[in-house]
Amino acid sequence: MKHVFDDQNLVDSIKKSKILLVGGGGIGCEVIKNLLLTGFSHVSVIDLDTIDVSNLNRQFLFNKSHVGESKAKVAANVAHKNFAHGEHIDVKAIHNSIQSQEYDVSFFKSFSIVINALDNISARSHVNRMCLAANVPLIESGSEGYFGQVFTIKKHVSACYECTGQRQDQRTFASCTIRNTPSLPIHCIVWAKHLFAQLFGEDDPDNDVSPDLSDAEVASQVNELMKEISNDKKPETTREWAQKNNYDPIVLFNKLFCIDIQYLLKMVNLWEKRRKPTPLHFDDLAKEHFTCQPSSSTSSEVCNGKTYSKLKDQKIWTIRECYEVFSESLKELKERFNKEGNLIWDKDDETALNFVAAVSNLRSHCFGIEMKSKFDVKSMAGNIIPAISSTNSIIGGLITLQAIKLLQNLKHETNDEKLPNNSFEDNAIKNNCKQIFLRKVSLNRPNLISSYELFDPNPNCLVCSGRVPEIDITLSLNEVLMIDFVEQVLFKKLNFVCPDICIDGTAKVIWSKDEADMETEEEREISKKKLMSDFKSLKNDVRLRVNDLLQDYSVLITLKDEKFDLNENEGLFYKIIINEGEIKTESKNKESTNEIKDEAEEAFEKTKMDSSKEDELLRTDQQCLRTNELNDISKIGEIAYEENSQEIICIDDEDEEDSEDIMVMAEYAGETMVTEVENGGDVETDNSCDIIEVREKRKVEENEGDFLLKKRRLD
Ligand SMILES: [Zn+2]
């Protein structure tokens, strides 16, 4: 190790420092291996999850025999066994949530560096706040498909995780879009999942699938439309209705895709500017064109002169096939429901997936929306962001490099609040640690990895600016339940974990997480039903102080009591206005994927202004790649991917005589395909394939040499 780093102080601090790794998944597995191979001797890994079969393709510390076990424990054991060399190497596993109250500020203070390898915003925000409160540097990371990002957060030195404003976890859709006017495949998929829940799952009125009369666009017609329903005896739930009809597939089919669609057509306002849906009756299914493949779905495709047959799950079903799958899965789910009770939708449950794929495609057909293959439905319905092992492996390498750079610059081994003599350290961190992006290669951006100076803290940040932020929240006190305010606004929107709500200026606690946790089952049932207006002190213009003792974080909220139409507010029952005070900067609000791209592009635009700086940045890139080679990411820089397709471009432009053709081996569902690529050429494999090897052709033939890229997994 000394030979590699040539700096005894650094070697010592690597050995001495204590690292907390939050997350033992795709990136976590890479990081723990890298840390141990680098010589770190005190690593704690915390993860709440257990190992699932679907993790095994990329979380390489795990194998089949570990399924169901704690990620943290297995990762710690396997990594220790394989990568720890030398004595006194201490790898701790914690099988728990990092958001648990046990892990307070003093717990965080006991570490030199915290590393986030998480997959959700709520936990990331929490660790961000804990590290700010404990004044411990945090390395934040993320990957999404071929994109990735790593950056260092140090209190008052660089931007924190929440400096860029509110982040959104998942896309949600207004109920009237789902129930009345879908226009995208995802709308029909969400509707199909709701139908599954209505028929076989836990009863949830939010998941209603019938035409929505509360849609503001049909307000003028409501009375007329209601009349029709009241003639039809008592209203019944979708499930009651289905049970009454013994889940008869033809009856259900006609109701869902014909009668309900005809009813929607009566809401004439909806179709003034939209394409009208077409009802689909069971008797229509025999018609010839419903038994043919849609033109977009051919059963084979040509790739590099060779023809590959498309796999079963990638074909788009005919309408007739959709009905057959619908009918079969309905029958099987009914039997399971009668035996097991409520079912939970799971993308890996073949029958449940078949049901959603068939139903969503039938609905798409009615609304003239593009139909999707079962494979596409699976990834859309499961909210699956593709996770790619090589992206995680590069990100894992970059995190480790950032950790080393941090240690080189953390001269003062103290966690005290910011002292004047720490400004040297702050500058050193600012100058040496980087904001790093992994993104697609294009002509004007030839490098896979770009690094930039850390962003400055946002003076208006709700979390790290040092002042208590003031927020106005508008909602209707007479209609909103306290539990919804706490769960949707405080937990989900503002990322609190353990809040107390007081009237500002008094010590009177109105609601407290601790107290709520102590309630008996009976008390909880009562609390659940309390409206905000049931709390006497909650009135228009009241100022609340919400304080999270665990996160050491407070927000002042002024409540504005006002009724408004939820449909005009994207279905949300509250509106938030953040009072930015006197300091004003450009506010940013981006969704996660775009954010990664946009930030990189923005930063890139800035550097283009100054070409000497760009050269410097490019040099840094190359250094990153070279150092990465030490980290078991061999020669990965020679292969580039295009976004959203598995296009591999061989960008090795060495002299003609050295050049080698490349072989790409890809696998899908056990079938292997091999494609050759000329040096400098490119290949596009099927989107759903898993690329398993990229290798020089001559070396494959002679059965020797390195893989340029190969999935690694330990036995
Ligand atoms: Zn911040």
XYZ file of C-alpha atoms and ligand atoms in Angstrom, residues 159-160 162-163 461 463-464, ligand 1:
8
model
C -23.572 21.999 -1.749
C -25.550 19.503 0.317
C -30.896 19.154 -0.606
C -29.316 22.355 -1.969
C -31.063 25.785 1.045
C -31.320 22.375 5.180
C -27.710 23.587 5.205
Zn -27.980 22.533 1.286
